[in-house]
């Protein structure tokens, strides 16, 4: 009886949806983030603009909520579920998805940008998340999640079903980076001071190699927190309490490092999230200075954007950062409980040759 | 400085380096007298020094808002689930609090895990707050203007911070039952009852 009532209700709702679409009120906005009240760019003129503020996904914002296929319309009509964000941390964008870990809630939020659907993952199978930090989206839509309190790295299918974890003895796994070309997952273990690389095999994710160990010398780490991987397989690691970024080639050979402890522009206090755009610029979040610092692949300092505060474009204890294939930069503005979105602006060819 | 807050590679742990001696720089960032110029920004004021979180100008941003500020920001820049877990050690005993200062289940917190039972931070503790609390019939608070405790202190803005109850430099009180790391006093009740009038 209840099922028949539900079926009838769905037909009514489908009809209402059709009416709403005809009236033109069902067209979703182009992006799920709230656009800025005023334009913001870095740097200011007369310098050519490089970074533009796009908007924010904030706590309380509404999304459609993903659930069983047949019920999507119902969910949409019933009023979109609101984003209950607490302290966003690691992010990953790809395949039209934006996923972010929320250590405070604790949960992983998955936003389908194209379809404006949204879901929250609070448990993997029977295991409730406790402190999710890192997320990574694989080329087949699978989602990796690290939980630093559970000392686990999970692998989930696109609809949230557990696919079996990345089995290894972790101490405090945090940042994740996924290399879709080589089908490799890099796991930063802040507690073990290592970065471990797992490679896809027929029966799971066997360990390929582990880099680091605690130290201050080249190739060792002191509380590494985040990592990013280039198209050519170069692995960039935030070696947070050595106040430097170290980078390694796809075979694990160390290529170099940049950064130092200090309060000057280009220095690090608490370097955290790291990401690269399509031109290979390296974005490094600093939790204490509330900025994203941009470097080239040689480690030369290019720009800082953000700044301390709650207003649009400003940051408070930010942590993770990721980019998408359109060179948007998503920053986990952790202390402000929001994701802020920026756009990298390619240099105009008419600008003339760059000074060496 | 044989405490968990010695984060250098000479700190507690199996691996030590004879070269690493800078144990303070993780919180007390060295001043750089020669900051780097951003190649994408030729403005002279783009070359500058970042403001450290204990500066009064920066604290003003958090005023009235829920964000952790002041020295607590420094703590949370590590205690975010990566360099250190945010989880606060459970107390040995529970005390009854009705709508009092403890965060209730589901309330927003900043330390990265369930903060039920955790004390809020970065709020101004003044006599007005104590009066309002006491008038509401909650567990009574002492008037901060009467407090002279040498260990349990508010910051220069009159705010409760992590450092009100924790001294990040001194872990000598750790070990007694129920006493968390870096506590400013050797007992849990001795710390809490500075402000809470049992």
XYZ file of C-alpha atoms in Angstrom:
554
model
C 0.000 0.000 0.000
C 2.751 2.401 1.005
C 4.652 1.494 -2.181
C 1.604 2.281 -4.332
C 1.177 5.656 -2.636
C 4.855 6.326 -3.228
C 4.513 5.360 -6.888
C 1.576 7.710 -7.335
C 3.470 10.457 -5.547
C 6.405 10.003 -7.893
C 4.152 10.404 -10.936
C 2.760 13.617 -9.488
C 6.252 14.851 -8.830
C 7.438 13.903 -12.319
C 4.554 15.913 -13.762
C 5.416 18.848 -11.508
C 9.024 18.628 -12.650
C 7.974 18.814 -16.269
C 5.893 21.885 -15.512
C 8.758 23.518 -13.654
C 11.086 22.852 -16.581
C 8.580 24.350 -19.025
C 8.409 27.418 -16.841
C 12.146 27.627 -17.039
C 12.882 27.418 -13.339
C 14.674 24.080 -13.456
C 17.698 25.266 -15.399
C 20.660 24.881 -13.067
C 23.245 27.651 -12.849
C 26.456 26.985 -14.729
C 28.452 26.259 -11.564
C 27.546 25.153 -8.080
C 29.566 27.838 -6.334
C 28.249 31.227 -5.304
C 29.679 33.855 -7.649
C 31.700 36.731 -6.183
C 30.027 40.006 -5.214
C 32.853 41.939 -6.800
C 35.662 40.906 -9.135
C 38.966 39.960 -7.556
C 42.219 39.366 -9.399
C 45.875 38.831 -8.506
C 48.135 40.606 -9.132
C 46.635 44.058 -9.477
C 47.141 46.114 -12.680
C 49.328 47.099 -14.361
C 50.658 43.563 -13.863
C 48.924 41.053 -16.141
C 46.218 39.207 -14.172
C 47.079 35.587 -13.329
C 44.486 34.499 -10.786
C 40.775 35.390 -10.758
C 38.382 34.672 -7.912
C 35.420 32.588 -9.093
C 33.338 32.027 -5.986
C 32.804 29.697 -3.059
C 30.951 26.588 -1.958
C 29.867 27.497 1.544
C 28.210 25.774 4.461
C 24.450 25.938 4.102
C 24.489 26.112 0.318
C 21.951 23.884 -1.428
C 22.709 21.032 -3.821
C 20.589 18.306 -5.284
C 21.280 15.180 -3.367
C 22.323 11.983 -5.078
C 20.538 8.829 -4.095
C 18.925 5.918 -5.910
C 18.307 6.892 -9.533
C 14.530 6.728 -9.393
C 14.363 9.131 -6.537
C 16.500 11.952 -7.811
C 13.542 14.029 -8.869
C 11.886 13.516 -5.543
C 14.987 14.732 -3.768
C 15.198 17.728 -5.997
C 11.548 18.641 -5.441
C 11.729 17.984 -1.740
C 14.264 20.764 -1.472
C 17.916 20.306 -2.160
C 20.030 19.005 0.676
C 22.247 21.624 2.154
C 26.005 21.338 2.376
C 26.882 20.760 6.004
C 30.525 21.658 5.858
C 32.718 21.737 8.925
C 36.447 21.687 8.234
C 37.183 20.807 4.589
C 40.679 19.491 3.973
C 41.885 17.469 0.971
C 40.192 17.903 -2.418
C 40.215 16.243 -5.800
C 38.596 17.319 -9.074
C 38.194 15.172 -12.156
C 35.644 13.445 -14.371
C 33.180 16.260 -13.627
C 33.402 15.568 -9.903
C 34.692 17.603 -6.996
C 35.327 15.545 -3.874
C 36.547 16.906 -0.576
C 37.312 15.407 2.800
C 35.774 17.086 5.822
C 37.750 16.096 8.894
C 35.433 17.865 11.318
C 32.123 16.429 10.211
C 33.698 13.766 9.569
C 32.711 12.831 6.005
C 33.649 13.046 2.342
C 31.523 15.338 0.169
C 31.155 14.536 -3.534
C 29.760 17.201 -5.862
C 28.840 16.282 -9.435
C 29.566 19.629 -11.078
C 27.822 18.918 -14.377
C 24.655 17.420 -12.937
C 24.639 19.502 -9.744
C 24.246 16.430 -7.650
C 25.759 16.127 -4.233
C 26.278 13.327 -1.772
C 27.959 12.813 1.557
C 29.896 9.683 2.492
C 30.147 9.217 6.239
C 31.099 5.546 6.329
C 32.906 3.010 4.189
C 30.937 -0.193 4.559
C 30.530 -0.583 8.307
C 33.464 1.674 9.150
C 32.564 5.222 10.099
C 35.103 7.818 9.015
C 36.874 9.591 11.882
C 39.319 12.037 10.390
C 39.251 11.979 6.572
C 42.085 14.111 5.194
C 42.927 13.124 1.622
C 40.768 12.279 -1.381
C 41.698 11.336 -4.936
C 39.463 10.583 -7.915
C 40.702 7.842 -10.260
C 40.166 7.748 -14.032
C 37.355 5.201 -13.673
C 35.482 7.345 -11.142
C 36.718 5.380 -8.131
C 37.459 7.472 -5.061
C 40.361 7.062 -2.630
C 39.982 8.388 0.908
C 42.648 8.568 3.619
C 41.630 8.718 7.268
C 44.482 9.795 9.523
C 42.789 8.743 12.766
C 41.783 5.299 11.474
C 45.217 4.924 9.794
C 43.460 3.574 6.706
C 43.243 4.353 2.997
C 39.940 3.320 1.421
C 38.932 2.804 -2.187
C 35.284 3.417 -3.083
C 33.279 3.000 -6.242
C 31.630 6.040 -7.788
C 28.437 5.388 -5.841
C 30.198 4.957 -2.517
C 30.522 1.167 -2.326
C 33.765 -0.116 -0.761
C 36.144 -1.660 -3.302
C 38.683 -2.890 -0.784
C 41.313 -0.675 0.731
C 44.909 -0.023 -0.056
C 46.319 -2.527 2.367
C 49.446 -1.300 4.096
C 50.493 -0.468 7.616
C 50.003 3.289 7.878
C 50.717 5.505 10.879
C 48.878 8.696 9.960
C 48.014 8.762 6.249
C 47.085 12.258 5.066
C 47.580 13.655 1.555
C 46.797 11.559 -1.528
C 47.850 12.064 -5.155
C 46.650 9.916 -8.042
C 48.594 9.418 -11.278
C 45.929 8.442 -13.829
C 48.500 7.793 -16.575
C 50.419 5.197 -14.567
C 47.457 4.146 -12.392
C 49.426 4.845 -9.248
C 48.260 6.132 -5.890
C 50.732 8.126 -3.775
C 49.965 8.168 -0.049
C 51.662 10.678 2.246
C 52.050 9.267 5.748
C 52.673 12.258 8.027
C 53.232 10.024 11.039
C 55.714 7.704 9.320
C 57.430 10.589 7.443
C 57.096 8.692 4.177
C 55.341 8.730 0.816
C 54.257 5.301 -0.420
C 53.333 4.533 -4.027
C 50.813 1.811 -4.895
C 50.301 0.575 -8.442
C 47.085 -0.895 -9.845
C 47.245 -4.650 -10.325
C 44.599 -7.199 -11.233
C 43.955 -8.026 -7.595
C 44.327 -4.644 -5.872
C 46.917 -2.018 -5.102
C 50.294 -3.583 -4.226
C 53.059 -1.349 -2.845
C 55.535 -0.210 -5.485
C 57.918 1.798 -3.320
C 58.226 3.956 -0.220
C 60.181 7.218 -0.187
C 61.545 9.103 2.789
C 61.867 8.314 6.439
C 62.402 10.980 9.060
C 65.198 13.426 8.519
C 66.248 16.783 7.180
C 68.582 15.527 4.451
C 67.683 15.269 0.773
C 65.063 12.595 0.206
C 63.945 12.373 3.821
C 60.914 14.099 5.345
C 59.869 15.766 8.590
C 56.069 15.529 8.753
C 55.182 15.515 5.064
C 51.497 16.359 4.643
C 50.394 16.592 0.994
C 51.454 15.584 -2.513
C 50.589 16.255 -6.135
C 51.570 14.472 -9.318
C 52.339 15.902 -12.750
C 51.337 14.486 -16.125
C 54.908 13.258 -16.586
C 54.707 11.446 -13.261
C 56.773 13.957 -11.274
C 55.745 13.702 -7.625
C 55.694 16.939 -5.587
C 55.672 16.516 -1.808
C 55.038 19.137 0.873
C 57.756 18.368 3.423
C 55.951 20.568 5.901
C 58.237 20.739 8.918
C 61.361 20.841 6.775
C 59.723 23.931 5.244
C 60.323 22.780 1.700
C 58.807 21.117 -1.347
C 60.693 18.076 -2.609
C 60.042 16.565 -6.022
C 60.794 13.146 -7.490
C 60.556 11.620 -10.960
C 58.223 8.753 -11.851
C 60.925 6.255 -10.847
C 61.245 7.798 -7.397
C 64.555 9.557 -8.071
C 64.814 12.876 -6.266
C 64.935 15.800 -8.679
C 65.194 18.738 -6.311
C 63.677 20.892 -3.590
C 62.759 24.494 -2.877
C 61.580 26.581 0.056
C 62.787 27.641 3.486
C 61.380 28.551 6.896
C 60.648 32.233 7.163
C 58.046 34.961 7.089
C 59.035 36.540 3.794
C 57.058 36.209 0.584
C 58.052 32.874 -0.946
C 58.931 31.347 2.447
C 56.944 28.698 4.315
C 55.568 28.587 7.858
C 53.083 25.724 7.627
C 53.089 24.546 4.016
C 50.212 22.148 3.339
C 48.229 21.440 0.175
C 49.998 21.322 -3.187
C 48.665 21.241 -6.763
C 49.802 21.951 -10.335
C 48.048 23.673 -13.221
C 48.230 22.683 -16.895
C 51.336 24.820 -17.402
C 53.181 23.214 -14.504
C 52.935 26.056 -11.984
C 53.091 24.745 -8.437
C 50.488 26.000 -5.943
C 51.349 25.634 -2.242
C 48.893 26.505 0.549
C 50.312 27.975 3.750
C 47.979 27.396 6.709
C 49.551 30.093 8.869
C 49.982 32.845 6.309
C 46.536 32.162 4.776
C 47.915 32.363 1.257
C 48.439 30.208 -1.772
C 51.968 30.738 -3.080
C 52.694 29.984 -6.718
C 56.099 28.759 -7.912
C 57.481 27.625 -11.233
C 59.004 24.184 -11.688
C 62.413 25.552 -10.746
C 60.992 26.786 -7.451
C 61.086 30.462 -8.391
C 58.438 32.417 -6.512
C 55.781 33.855 -8.850
C 52.840 35.117 -6.791
C 50.919 34.899 -3.527
C 47.139 35.150 -3.480
C 44.528 34.990 -0.751
C 45.304 36.661 2.571
C 43.950 36.411 6.118
C 40.245 36.949 6.707
C 36.682 35.854 6.160
C 35.784 37.999 3.166
C 35.580 36.665 -0.364
C 38.939 35.543 -1.650
C 40.529 35.600 1.805
C 41.483 32.469 3.731
C 41.598 31.227 7.319
C 43.742 28.209 8.209
C 43.501 26.829 4.655
C 44.770 23.291 4.053
C 44.147 21.410 0.808
C 44.252 22.588 -2.799
C 43.520 20.915 -6.126
C 43.117 21.930 -9.756
C 40.824 20.657 -12.504
C 41.439 20.250 -16.228
C 40.175 23.789 -16.869
C 42.815 25.227 -14.517
C 40.386 26.096 -11.772
C 42.037 26.092 -8.370
C 39.951 24.795 -5.460
C 41.216 25.795 -2.011
C 39.944 24.215 1.210
C 39.382 27.320 3.320
C 39.210 25.170 6.409
C 38.778 27.779 9.145
C 36.049 29.528 7.155
C 34.240 26.207 6.459
C 34.131 26.719 2.711
C 35.779 25.793 -0.585
C 36.990 28.813 -2.535
C 37.411 28.572 -6.285
C 39.976 30.507 -8.324
C 40.875 30.461 -12.017
C 44.398 30.462 -13.398
C 44.549 32.906 -16.340
C 46.992 31.951 -19.054
C 49.392 34.677 -20.095
C 48.312 36.445 -23.314
C 50.700 35.746 -26.190
C 50.569 39.484 -27.027
C 52.213 40.228 -23.722
C 55.648 39.808 -25.264
C 58.559 37.730 -24.160
C 58.945 37.105 -20.448
C 61.997 38.423 -18.714
C 64.343 35.507 -18.113
C 63.031 20.080 25.350
C 62.222 16.378 25.337
C 58.516 16.814 24.555
C 56.240 15.975 21.626
C 56.468 19.652 20.683
C 60.105 19.324 19.770
C 59.268 18.650 16.154
C 62.795 18.737 14.845
C 64.444 15.544 13.785
C 66.412 15.743 17.048
C 63.148 15.366 18.961
C 61.815 12.229 20.635
C 61.848 9.277 18.287
C 64.220 6.712 16.898
C 65.810 8.846 14.193
C 67.938 11.831 15.060
C 70.076 14.099 12.999
C 73.182 15.737 14.413
C 72.726 18.697 12.094
C 69.181 19.761 12.970
C 69.227 22.011 16.010
C 66.446 24.475 15.300
C 63.729 23.329 17.651
C 61.851 26.646 17.847
C 61.218 27.411 14.186
C 58.092 25.269 13.908
C 56.126 27.815 15.920
C 58.479 30.793 16.066
C 59.086 31.310 12.370
C 62.393 33.050 11.701
C 62.185 36.583 10.362
C 63.377 36.916 6.806
C 65.059 40.276 6.292
C 65.209 39.743 2.537
C 61.861 38.410 1.246
C 61.656 37.219 -2.333
C 60.001 39.298 -5.023
C 57.136 37.582 -6.842
C 58.036 37.384 -10.531
C 54.376 37.886 -11.511
C 53.977 41.030 -9.428
C 56.299 43.984 -9.789
C 54.635 46.078 -7.073
C 57.143 47.018 -4.421
C 54.694 46.167 -1.627
C 54.285 42.656 -3.005
C 57.685 41.970 -1.467
C 56.913 41.817 2.211
C 56.810 39.792 5.393
C 53.752 37.780 6.355
C 52.080 38.680 9.631
C 52.319 36.057 12.321
C 49.071 34.860 13.859
C 49.694 36.301 17.313
C 49.690 39.836 15.969
C 46.797 41.987 17.243
C 45.934 43.148 13.718
C 45.322 39.602 12.628
C 43.278 38.756 15.692
C 40.832 41.489 14.770
C 39.719 39.401 11.806
C 38.400 36.684 14.045
C 36.633 39.045 16.426
C 33.002 38.113 16.817
C 33.406 35.160 14.510
C 33.674 31.495 15.184
C 37.177 31.050 13.839
C 40.031 30.072 16.068
C 42.412 32.989 16.224
C 45.411 34.310 18.121
C 47.849 31.692 19.303
C 45.227 28.941 18.839
C 45.638 29.353 15.118
C 49.277 28.401 15.534
C 48.257 25.229 17.400
C 45.657 24.276 14.816
C 48.050 24.747 11.919
C 49.528 21.392 12.999
C 46.610 19.868 14.937
C 44.475 19.499 11.827
C 44.734 15.741 11.405
C 47.982 15.737 9.433
C 51.070 16.751 11.442
C 49.098 16.030 14.622
C 45.652 14.663 15.270
C 43.148 17.128 16.523
C 41.404 14.706 18.796
C 41.452 15.804 22.379
C 42.192 13.120 24.941
C 39.044 12.047 26.737
C 38.684 13.152 30.302
C 38.865 10.568 33.042
C 35.635 11.807 34.598
C 32.653 13.651 33.259
C 31.191 16.725 34.841
C 27.561 17.711 34.337
C 27.201 20.744 32.091
C 23.837 22.076 31.014
C 24.175 24.273 27.975
C 27.487 25.357 29.366
C 30.712 25.998 27.591
C 31.333 22.443 26.392
C 30.529 21.786 22.773
C 27.514 19.541 22.380
C 27.422 16.594 19.930
C 26.990 17.903 16.413
C 28.253 21.361 17.208
C 30.873 22.747 14.907
C 34.396 22.297 16.111
C 37.843 22.957 14.787
C 40.057 20.148 15.873
C 39.174 17.754 13.131
C 37.222 15.052 14.932
C 34.171 14.844 17.116
C 34.522 17.684 19.534
C 31.750 16.722 21.932
C 32.934 17.679 25.366
C 35.693 19.921 24.080
C 36.051 23.406 25.423
C 35.496 26.227 22.929
C 38.333 28.639 22.221
C 38.982 32.099 20.825
C 36.143 33.869 22.635
C 36.464 36.919 24.878
C 35.923 35.846 28.485
C 34.757 38.956 30.266
C 32.557 39.749 33.253
C 29.583 40.267 30.933
C 29.867 36.689 29.673
C 30.143 35.393 33.229
C 27.069 37.418 34.308
C 24.987 36.175 31.396
C 26.044 32.604 32.075
C 25.305 32.841 35.789
C 21.935 34.528 35.200
C 20.990 31.680 32.850
C 21.528 29.236 35.687
C 24.408 27.382 34.074
C 27.306 26.114 36.093
C 28.594 29.329 37.650
C 31.613 31.122 36.268
C 33.966 33.296 38.260
C 34.288 36.872 37.102
C 37.479 37.110 35.068
C 38.244 40.520 36.585
C 38.784 38.717 39.896
C 41.111 36.056 38.512
C 44.768 36.242 39.405
C 45.901 32.703 38.645
C 49.507 32.696 37.455
C 49.036 29.603 35.262
C 45.563 29.821 33.729
C 45.644 33.003 31.673
C 43.673 34.720 28.947
C 45.533 36.205 26.006
C 46.225 39.910 25.570
C 42.805 40.372 23.964
C 41.105 38.806 26.990
C 40.358 35.677 25.005
C 40.409 32.062 26.051
C 42.822 30.212 23.771
C 44.447 26.793 23.701
C 47.244 28.381 25.738
C 44.853 29.227 28.594
C 45.023 25.605 29.730
C 48.012 24.281 27.786
C 51.610 25.489 27.917
C 53.114 24.226 24.679
C 56.628 24.558 26.132
C 56.114 22.558 29.317
C 54.778 18.999 29.521
C 55.970 18.335 33.094
C 52.425 17.951 34.443
C 51.603 15.084 32.093
C 51.162 11.675 33.618
C 48.719 12.162 36.476
C 45.321 10.525 35.896
C 43.133 12.606 33.592
C 45.740 15.283 33.002
C 46.296 15.865 29.289
C 49.539 16.823 27.627
C 50.999 20.267 28.243
C 48.536 21.139 30.991
C 49.308 24.318 32.888
C 48.500 22.697 36.244
C 49.086 19.219 37.671
C 45.385 18.476 37.996
C 42.401 18.664 35.736
C 40.108 20.169 38.379
C 42.727 22.704 39.433
C 42.772 24.052 35.893
C 39.033 24.052 35.211
C 38.041 25.462 38.590
C 40.078 28.560 37.945
C 37.122 29.879 35.965
C 34.333 27.406 36.724
C 32.944 27.851 40.227
C 32.045 24.310 41.206
